[in-house]
mmCIF file of C-alpha atoms and ligand atoms in Angstrom:
data_model
loop_
_atom_site.group_PDB
_atom_site.id
_atom_site.type_symbol
_atom_site.label_atom_id
_atom_site.label_comp_id
_atom_site.label_asym_id
_atom_site.label_seq_id
_atom_site.Cartn_x
_atom_site.Cartn_y
_atom_site.Cartn_z
ATOM 1 C CA LEU A 1 101.171 136.469 71.820
ATOM 2 C CA ALA A 2 104.089 135.386 73.090
ATOM 3 C CA GLY A 3 105.747 138.995 72.952
ATOM 4 C CA LYS A 4 102.851 139.666 74.983
ATOM 5 C CA THR A 5 103.103 137.668 78.030
ATOM 6 C CA GLY A 6 106.859 136.986 78.077
ATOM 7 C CA SER A 7 109.262 134.314 76.332
ATOM 8 C CA GLY A 8 107.994 131.829 74.327
ATOM 9 C CA SER A 9 109.374 128.773 76.194
ATOM 10 C CA ALA A 10 107.573 130.244 79.466
ATOM 11 C CA ARG A 11 104.410 130.577 77.700
ATOM 12 C CA ARG A 12 105.004 126.781 76.822
ATOM 13 C CA PHE A 13 105.489 126.151 80.401
ATOM 14 C CA GLU A 14 102.155 127.436 81.376
ATOM 15 C CA TYR A 15 100.386 125.865 78.618
ATOM 16 C CA ILE A 16 101.679 122.650 79.896
ATOM 17 C CA MET A 17 100.758 123.429 83.465
ATOM 18 C CA GLU A 18 97.483 124.285 82.225
ATOM 19 C CA THR A 19 96.993 121.343 80.311
ATOM 20 C CA GLU A 20 98.008 119.040 83.140
ATOM 21 C CA ALA A 21 95.861 120.852 85.340
ATOM 22 C CA ILE A 22 92.529 120.161 83.324
ATOM 23 C CA GLU A 23 93.313 116.896 82.490
ATOM 24 C CA ARG A 24 94.002 116.301 86.062
ATOM 25 C CA SER A 25 90.237 117.926 86.948
ATOM 26 C CA CYS A 26 88.913 115.542 83.969
ATOM 27 C CA LEU A 27 90.302 112.751 85.960
ATOM 28 C CA GLU A 28 88.674 113.641 89.298
ATOM 29 C CA ILE A 29 84.924 114.169 87.759
ATOM 30 C CA ASP A 30 85.680 110.911 86.047
ATOM 31 C CA LEU A 31 86.801 109.139 89.189
ATOM 32 C CA GLN A 32 83.807 110.413 91.423
ATOM 33 C CA SER A 33 81.605 108.032 89.531
ATOM 34 C CA ALA A 34 84.241 105.090 88.950
ATOM 35 C CA LEU A 35 83.357 103.193 91.753
ATOM 36 C CA GLU A 36 79.560 103.287 91.295
ATOM 37 C CA LYS A 37 80.084 102.400 87.578
ATOM 38 C CA ASN A 38 82.351 99.314 88.621
ATOM 39 C CA GLN A 39 85.423 100.339 87.137
ATOM 40 C CA PHE A 40 88.121 99.341 89.368
ATOM 41 C CA SER A 41 89.467 95.721 89.475
ATOM 42 C CA LEU A 42 92.551 94.175 91.283
ATOM 43 C CA ASP A 43 95.540 92.248 89.895
ATOM 44 C CA PHE A 44 97.449 90.120 92.085
ATOM 45 C CA GLN A 45 101.205 89.580 92.296
ATOM 46 C CA PRO A 46 102.364 86.436 94.155
ATOM 47 C CA LEU A 47 105.290 86.574 96.737
ATOM 48 C CA PHE A 48 107.840 83.962 96.447
ATOM 49 C CA CYS A 49 109.692 82.113 99.267
ATOM 50 C CA THR A 50 113.257 81.678 97.969
ATOM 51 C CA GLN A 51 113.880 78.465 100.162
ATOM 52 C CA THR A 52 110.833 76.545 99.314
ATOM 53 C CA GLY A 53 109.845 78.317 95.885
ATOM 54 C CA ALA A 54 106.299 77.910 97.627
ATOM 55 C CA THR A 55 103.834 81.488 97.538
ATOM 56 C CA ASN A 56 102.189 81.991 100.565
ATOM 57 C CA GLY A 57 100.917 85.694 99.885
ATOM 58 C CA VAL A 58 100.052 87.644 97.296
ATOM 59 C CA GLU A 59 99.559 91.638 96.785
ATOM 60 C CA ALA A 60 96.466 93.246 95.343
ATOM 61 C CA LEU A 61 97.064 95.911 93.279
ATOM 62 C CA ILE A 62 94.155 98.278 92.049
ATOM 63 C CA ARG A 63 93.418 98.980 88.352
ATOM 64 C CA TRP A 64 91.091 101.541 86.650
ATOM 65 C CA ARG A 65 89.359 100.382 83.210
ATOM 66 C CA HIS A 66 88.447 103.947 82.120
ATOM 67 C CA PRO A 67 85.926 103.738 78.979
ATOM 68 C CA THR A 68 88.103 106.074 77.022
ATOM 69 C CA ARG A 69 91.547 106.298 78.682
ATOM 70 C CA GLY A 70 92.129 102.300 78.647
ATOM 71 C CA VAL A 71 93.505 100.934 81.899
ATOM 72 C CA ILE A 72 95.155 103.794 83.988
ATOM 73 C CA LYS A 73 97.901 102.741 86.663
ATOM 74 C CA PRO A 74 97.608 103.873 90.640
ATOM 75 C CA ILE A 75 100.486 106.128 90.288
ATOM 76 C CA LYS A 76 98.202 108.330 87.934
ATOM 77 C CA PHE A 77 95.223 108.031 90.201
ATOM 78 C CA ILE A 78 95.735 107.352 93.909
ATOM 79 C CA PRO A 79 96.892 110.843 94.267
ATOM 80 C CA ILE A 80 94.116 112.346 92.907
ATOM 81 C CA ALA A 81 91.914 110.053 95.058
ATOM 82 C CA GLU A 82 93.895 111.207 98.077
ATOM 83 C CA GLU A 83 93.698 115.106 97.410
ATOM 84 C CA SER A 84 89.652 114.617 96.626
ATOM 85 C CA GLY A 85 89.079 112.383 99.831
ATOM 86 C CA LEU A 86 87.648 109.829 97.386
ATOM 87 C CA ILE A 87 90.331 107.374 98.829
ATOM 88 C CA LEU A 88 88.276 106.907 101.395
ATOM 89 C CA PRO A 89 85.669 104.870 99.660
ATOM 90 C CA ILE A 90 88.019 103.537 97.061
ATOM 91 C CA GLY A 91 90.248 102.158 99.839
ATOM 92 C CA GLU A 92 87.079 100.674 101.408
ATOM 93 C CA TRP A 93 86.309 99.183 97.877
ATOM 94 C CA VAL A 94 89.998 97.553 97.741
ATOM 95 C CA LEU A 95 89.782 96.140 101.214
ATOM 96 C CA ARG A 96 86.367 94.493 100.663
ATOM 97 C CA GLU A 97 87.206 92.805 97.336
ATOM 98 C CA ALA A 98 90.614 91.877 98.122
ATOM 99 C CA CYS A 99 89.199 90.004 101.634
ATOM 100 C CA ARG A 100 86.347 88.754 99.245
ATOM 101 C CA GLN A 101 88.819 87.396 96.505
ATOM 102 C CA ALA A 102 91.516 86.005 98.731
ATOM 103 C CA ASN A 103 88.612 83.690 100.146
ATOM 104 C CA THR A 104 88.692 81.445 97.059
ATOM 105 C CA LEU A 105 92.543 81.031 97.495
ATOM 106 C CA PRO A 106 94.259 78.441 99.562
ATOM 107 C CA ASP A 107 94.112 78.954 103.430
ATOM 108 C CA HIS A 108 98.102 79.146 103.375
ATOM 109 C CA VAL A 109 97.881 82.357 101.121
ATOM 110 C CA ARG A 110 97.681 85.819 102.528
ATOM 111 C CA VAL A 111 96.371 88.873 101.281
ATOM 112 C CA ALA A 112 98.260 91.981 101.291
ATOM 113 C CA ILE A 113 96.356 95.378 100.432
ATOM 114 C CA ASN A 114 97.892 99.136 100.010
ATOM 115 C CA VAL A 115 96.394 101.417 102.339
ATOM 116 C CA SER A 116 97.028 105.131 101.965
ATOM 117 C CA ALA A 117 98.047 107.255 105.036
ATOM 118 C CA LEU A 118 94.864 109.305 104.995
ATOM 119 C CA GLN A 119 92.677 106.067 105.277
ATOM 120 C CA PHE A 120 95.185 104.742 108.051
ATOM 121 C CA VAL A 121 94.756 107.994 110.069
ATOM 122 C CA ASP A 122 90.758 108.162 109.599
ATOM 123 C CA SER A 123 89.116 107.391 112.705
ATOM 124 C CA GLY A 124 86.909 105.067 111.247
ATOM 125 C CA PHE A 125 89.512 102.799 109.944
ATOM 126 C CA LYS A 126 89.713 100.224 112.589
ATOM 127 C CA ASP A 127 86.299 99.623 112.578
ATOM 128 C CA CYS A 128 86.175 99.184 109.008
ATOM 129 C CA ILE A 129 88.228 96.560 108.827
ATOM 130 C CA SER A 130 86.674 94.644 111.605
ATOM 131 C CA ARG A 131 83.126 95.195 109.619
ATOM 132 C CA ILE A 132 84.721 93.923 106.397
ATOM 133 C CA LEU A 133 86.167 91.038 107.849
ATOM 134 C CA GLU A 134 82.955 89.761 109.564
ATOM 135 C CA GLU A 135 81.223 90.381 106.393
ATOM 136 C CA THR A 136 83.671 88.382 104.315
ATOM 137 C CA GLN A 137 84.771 85.995 106.890
ATOM 138 C CA LEU A 138 87.936 86.225 106.148
ATOM 139 C CA ASN A 139 90.606 84.867 108.690
ATOM 140 C CA PRO A 140 92.030 87.937 109.939
ATOM 141 C CA GLU A 141 95.541 86.434 110.329
ATOM 142 C CA ARG A 142 95.494 86.191 106.523
ATOM 143 C CA LEU A 143 95.225 89.998 105.864
ATOM 144 C CA GLU A 144 98.034 92.061 105.946
ATOM 145 C CA LEU A 145 98.000 96.032 105.157
ATOM 146 C CA GLU A 146 101.045 97.491 103.421
ATOM 147 C CA LEU A 147 101.645 101.153 104.918
ATOM 148 C CA THR A 148 104.601 103.309 103.505
ATOM 149 C CA GLU A 149 106.776 106.020 105.323
ATOM 150 C CA THR A 150 104.012 109.096 104.776
ATOM 151 C CA ILE A 151 102.480 107.424 107.652
ATOM 152 C CA PHE A 152 105.222 109.130 109.892
ATOM 153 C CA LEU A 153 104.086 112.774 108.822
ATOM 154 C CA HIS A 154 101.547 111.956 111.634
ATOM 155 C CA ASP A 155 101.413 112.415 115.511
ATOM 156 C CA GLU A 156 103.745 109.159 116.699
ATOM 157 C CA ALA A 157 101.262 108.505 119.740
ATOM 158 C CA HIS A 158 98.562 108.054 117.062
ATOM 159 C CA ILE A 159 100.363 106.085 114.739
ATOM 160 C CA LEU A 160 101.334 103.651 117.693
ATOM 161 C CA ARG A 161 97.714 103.571 119.099
ATOM 162 C CA THR A 162 96.062 102.735 115.804
ATOM 163 C CA LEU A 163 98.794 99.829 114.914
ATOM 164 C CA ALA A 164 98.064 98.440 118.310
ATOM 165 C CA SER A 165 94.252 98.130 117.254
ATOM 166 C CA ILE A 166 94.448 96.723 114.350
ATOM 167 C CA ARG A 167 97.064 94.420 115.290
ATOM 168 C CA ASP A 168 94.809 93.063 117.979
ATOM 169 C CA LEU A 169 92.326 92.037 115.605
ATOM 170 C CA GLY A 170 95.031 89.768 114.227
ATOM 171 C CA VAL A 171 95.663 91.681 110.965
ATOM 172 C CA LYS A 172 99.160 92.059 109.801
ATOM 173 C CA ILE A 173 101.018 95.290 109.304
ATOM 174 C CA VAL A 174 103.894 96.067 106.633
ATOM 175 C CA MET A 175 106.308 98.647 106.082
ATOM 176 C CA ASP A 176 105.805 99.412 102.466
ATOM 177 C CA ASP A 177 108.577 100.690 99.727
ATOM 178 C CA PHE A 178 111.084 101.079 102.746
ATOM 179 C CA GLY A 179 114.140 103.210 102.140
ATOM 180 C CA VAL A 180 112.671 105.759 99.846
ATOM 181 C CA GLY A 181 111.400 108.665 102.431
ATOM 182 C CA TYR A 182 113.007 109.757 105.782
ATOM 183 C CA CYS A 183 112.432 106.551 107.312
ATOM 184 C CA SER A 184 115.719 105.060 108.942
ATOM 185 C CA LEU A 185 116.320 101.622 110.553
ATOM 186 C CA SER A 186 115.148 102.878 113.723
ATOM 187 C CA TYR A 187 111.629 103.183 112.836
ATOM 188 C CA LEU A 188 111.318 99.453 112.446
ATOM 189 C CA ARG A 189 112.685 98.807 116.083
ATOM 190 C CA THR A 190 109.903 101.691 117.213
ATOM 191 C CA PHE A 191 106.981 100.829 115.360
ATOM 192 C CA PRO A 192 105.601 97.021 115.513
ATOM 193 C CA PHE A 193 105.753 95.999 111.698
ATOM 194 C CA ASP A 194 105.358 92.330 111.038
ATOM 195 C CA CYS A 195 107.196 92.408 107.893
ATOM 196 C CA VAL A 196 109.206 94.985 105.787
ATOM 197 C CA LYS A 197 109.716 95.400 102.012
ATOM 198 C CA ILE A 198 112.780 96.563 100.929
ATOM 199 C CA ASP A 199 112.182 99.373 97.829
ATOM 200 C CA ARG A 200 112.966 97.964 94.435
ATOM 201 C CA SER A 201 114.955 101.118 93.735
ATOM 202 C CA PHE A 202 117.444 99.076 96.176
ATOM 203 C CA ILE A 203 117.096 96.247 94.507
ATOM 204 C CA HIS A 204 117.820 97.545 91.283
ATOM 205 C CA ALA A 205 121.271 99.418 92.099
ATOM 206 C CA MET A 206 122.175 96.342 94.575
ATOM 207 C CA THR A 207 124.514 94.428 91.988
ATOM 208 C CA ASP A 208 126.582 97.443 90.910
ATOM 209 C CA LYS A 209 126.546 99.373 93.883
ATOM 210 C CA PRO A 210 128.565 97.651 97.200
ATOM 211 C CA HIS A 211 127.005 100.104 99.842
ATOM 212 C CA VAL A 212 123.564 99.412 98.676
ATOM 213 C CA LYS A 213 124.126 95.757 99.030
ATOM 214 C CA SER A 214 125.080 96.259 102.490
ATOM 215 C CA ILE A 215 121.800 98.371 103.469
ATOM 216 C CA ILE A 216 120.204 95.646 102.191
ATOM 217 C CA ASP A 217 121.928 93.376 104.496
ATOM 218 C CA SER A 218 121.293 95.416 107.895
ATOM 219 C CA ILE A 219 117.887 95.179 106.994
ATOM 220 C CA LEU A 220 118.011 91.455 106.648
ATOM 221 C CA THR A 221 119.922 91.082 110.325
ATOM 222 C CA LEU A 222 117.536 93.597 111.564
ATOM 223 C CA GLY A 223 114.677 91.545 110.577
ATOM 224 C CA ARG A 224 116.161 88.529 111.823
ATOM 225 C CA THR A 225 116.702 90.122 115.386
ATOM 226 C CA LEU A 226 113.137 91.712 115.634
ATOM 227 C CA SER A 227 111.783 88.330 113.801
ATOM 228 C CA MET A 228 110.190 90.630 111.358
ATOM 229 C CA ARG A 229 109.724 89.046 107.726
ATOM 230 C CA VAL A 230 111.657 90.635 104.890
ATOM 231 C CA VAL A 231 110.467 91.028 101.282
ATOM 232 C CA ALA A 232 112.561 91.974 98.699
ATOM 233 C CA GLU A 233 110.588 94.004 95.872
ATOM 234 C CA GLY A 234 110.844 94.625 92.282
ATOM 235 C CA VAL A 235 113.066 91.479 91.384
ATOM 236 C CA GLU A 236 113.514 91.291 87.991
ATOM 237 C CA THR A 237 116.542 89.315 86.907
ATOM 238 C CA GLN A 238 118.250 85.984 87.935
ATOM 239 C CA GLU A 239 121.049 87.777 89.217
ATOM 240 C CA GLN A 240 119.074 89.937 91.936
ATOM 241 C CA PHE A 241 116.974 86.776 92.718
ATOM 242 C CA ASP A 242 120.574 84.601 93.382
ATOM 243 C CA LEU A 243 122.449 87.596 95.426
ATOM 244 C CA LEU A 244 119.176 88.106 97.556
ATOM 245 C CA ARG A 245 118.778 84.306 98.493
ATOM 246 C CA GLU A 246 122.643 84.246 99.354
ATOM 247 C CA ALA A 247 121.947 86.988 101.343
ATOM 248 C CA GLY A 248 119.185 85.177 103.399
ATOM 249 C CA CYS A 249 116.336 86.966 101.792
ATOM 250 C CA PRO A 250 113.371 84.953 102.717
ATOM 251 C CA ILE A 251 110.832 86.374 100.222
ATOM 252 C CA VAL A 252 111.143 88.034 96.942
ATOM 253 C CA GLN A 253 108.411 89.610 94.872
ATOM 254 C CA GLY A 254 108.612 91.070 91.065
ATOM 255 C CA PHE A 255 108.555 90.400 87.695
ATOM 256 C CA LEU A 256 110.920 87.479 87.710
ATOM 257 C CA THR A 257 108.501 85.426 89.963
ATOM 258 C CA GLY A 258 105.216 86.536 88.688
ATOM 259 C CA LYS A 259 103.601 89.545 87.468
ATOM 260 C CA PRO A 260 100.610 91.046 88.941
ATOM 261 C CA VAL A 261 97.579 89.407 87.314
ATOM 262 C CA PRO A 262 94.021 88.770 87.744
ATOM 263 C CA LEU A 263 92.849 86.664 90.533
ATOM 264 C CA THR A 264 91.555 83.765 87.809
ATOM 265 C CA LEU A 265 95.350 83.708 86.622
ATOM 266 C CA LEU A 266 96.573 83.453 89.541
ATOM 267 C CA PRO A 267 95.749 79.902 91.341
ATOM 268 C CA THR A 268 97.967 78.190 88.329
ATOM 269 C CA ALA A 269 100.683 80.449 89.122
ATOM 270 C CA ILE A 270 100.576 79.725 93.155
ATOM 271 C CA ASP A 271 99.925 76.206 91.856
ATOM 272 C CA ALA A 272 102.643 75.978 89.838
ATOM 273 C CA SER A 273 105.300 77.624 92.032
ATOM 274 C CA VAL A 274 104.264 74.946 94.827
ATOM 275 C CA MET A 275 104.398 71.923 92.441
ATOM 276 C CA GLU A 276 108.012 73.044 91.169
ATOM 277 C CA SER A 277 109.380 73.325 94.537
ATOM 278 C CA ALA A 278 111.617 70.474 94.359
ATOM 279 C CA PRO A 279 112.945 69.169 97.911
ATOM 280 C CA ALA A 280 116.579 70.189 96.854
ATOM 281 C CA GLY A 281 114.972 73.329 96.751
ATOM 282 C CA ASN A 282 114.813 76.386 93.975
ATOM 283 C CA ILE A 283 113.626 76.498 90.874
ATOM 284 C CA LEU A 284 114.971 79.613 89.994
ATOM 285 C CA CYS A 285 118.690 79.199 91.453
ATOM 286 C CA SER A 286 121.148 78.812 88.970
ATOM 287 C CA VAL A 287 123.486 75.912 89.632
ATOM 288 C CA GLY A 288 127.013 76.084 90.646
HETATM 289 P P1 C2E B 301 103.524 99.383 95.465
HETATM 290 O O1 C2E B 301 102.703 98.875 96.761
HETATM 291 O O2 C2E B 301 105.162 98.841 96.053
HETATM 292 O O3 C2E B 301 103.316 97.878 94.718
HETATM 293 C C1 C2E B 301 104.134 97.393 93.595
HETATM 294 C C2 C2E B 301 104.275 98.038 92.600
HETATM 295 O O4 C2E B 301 105.668 97.580 91.705
HETATM 296 C C3 C2E B 301 103.145 97.861 91.596
HETATM 297 O O5 C2E B 301 102.923 98.382 90.711
HETATM 298 C C4 C2E B 301 103.756 96.472 90.638
HETATM 299 O O6 C2E B 301 102.964 96.584 89.395
HETATM 300 C C5 C2E B 301 105.359 97.020 90.370
HETATM 301 N N1 C2E B 301 106.235 96.067 90.049
HETATM 302 C C6 C2E B 301 106.018 94.726 90.884
HETATM 303 N N2 C2E B 301 107.288 93.804 90.210
HETATM 304 C C7 C2E B 301 107.765 94.525 89.738
HETATM 305 C C8 C2E B 301 109.326 94.476 88.856
HETATM 306 O O7 C2E B 301 109.925 93.538 89.158
HETATM 307 N N3 C2E B 301 109.634 95.694 88.530
HETATM 308 C C9 C2E B 301 108.777 96.770 88.151
HETATM 309 N N4 C2E B 301 109.430 97.708 87.798
HETATM 310 N N5 C2E B 301 107.676 97.111 88.799
HETATM 311 C C10 C2E B 301 107.058 95.999 89.660
HETATM 312 P P2 C2E B 301 101.292 99.537 90.252
HETATM 313 O O8 C2E B 301 100.168 98.288 90.535
HETATM 314 O O9 C2E B 301 101.654 100.074 89.028
HETATM 315 O O10 C2E B 301 101.064 100.265 91.719
HETATM 316 C C11 C2E B 301 102.054 101.125 91.824
HETATM 317 C C12 C2E B 301 101.609 101.643 93.795
HETATM 318 O O11 C2E B 301 100.679 102.515 93.720
HETATM 319 C C13 C2E B 301 101.945 100.547 94.589
HETATM 320 O O12 C2E B 301 103.324 100.836 94.880
HETATM 321 C C14 C2E B 301 100.791 101.276 95.643
HETATM 322 O O13 C2E B 301 101.832 102.123 96.403
HETATM 323 C C15 C2E B 301 100.115 101.941 95.128
HETATM 324 N N6 C2E B 301 98.838 101.246 94.853
HETATM 325 C C16 C2E B 301 98.379 100.073 93.879
HETATM 326 N N7 C2E B 301 97.188 99.519 94.533
HETATM 327 C C17 C2E B 301 96.702 100.482 95.511
HETATM 328 C C18 C2E B 301 95.778 100.461 96.205
HETATM 329 O O14 C2E B 301 94.923 99.593 96.055
HETATM 330 N N8 C2E B 301 95.453 101.599 97.378
HETATM 331 C C19 C2E B 301 96.624 102.357 97.264
HETATM 332 N N9 C2E B 301 96.184 103.555 98.779
HETATM 333 N N10 C2E B 301 97.645 102.382 96.554
HETATM 334 C C20 C2E B 301 97.908 101.425 95.793
HETATM 335 MG MG1 MG B 302 102.263 97.692 98.440
HETATM 336 MG MG1 MG B 303 105.988 98.620 97.545
HETATM 337 MG MG1 MG B 304 106.464 100.995 95.258
#
């Protein structure tokens, strides 16, 4: 067979491609009924204030409990949801569920949700947000929408209009994963973001690459100039935490300060972080 269709490795490659395509189609079929079968859930990861040790925000992260494959991560199914259009109903579910659950958290805790660019440019998006805020009675100031650089593939005037109409509701806008794409610092001046999250690849590289550390410093400076909150993502080590805190990074998020967990496990984490924040400061900072 290999002789007929080409070299053995080419045939193997073809086989892998076919298997992946089949795997994808299977997932897409299962994804179509996942909402009605109630297979989605949200985990929440705390954001940690480096100055006070308090948690003033959480990020909602979707999980898919597949009946035979176990828990499937968003990186695996969000792209399929985007290609098939399922991202619209799934995104609406995330919005409603996150707002509903956020209402059970203390009033000072904001909830951030991830919004796909396709959702963001959908003509019904703003009305969908208003409707859900009305329905759940969540204070709009407590809701944050995280957008990635892929929104910039769309028309600039349209983006600006949509951002303005959403901010009119009182909802905050976050630039997520900043620095991974075609985005430059100038975008942060052009578009009215309330907060920017530095991508975790920068945080990982920061400790041994001085030029990466200086990019982070520039983002922090710009954040102060524009009164825009800055969050460092993917903080895993005490060394990273200490460096960021010394650089004046106000908020960190990562496995060091809290992994994503179901909401039922979260209040303890929030209470604990508030309680442990001694007046002098920082439970996670090494002394000296
Ligand atoms: P993201 O928005 O940048 O979310 C942060 C991701 O980094 C999460 O992965 C989180 O579990 C992970 N993370 C947090 N702290 C650390 C750390 O210290 N080290 C490392 N290595 N990773 C850390 P997750 O939950 O697998 O989500 C991946 C991505 O999927 C998200 O990246 C977001 O872009 C997307 N996503 C998640 N939930 C949704 C959703 O409801 N809707 C949409 N459209 N996208 C979502
Ligand atoms: Mg995010
Ligand atoms: Mg991110
Ligand atoms: Mg990310």
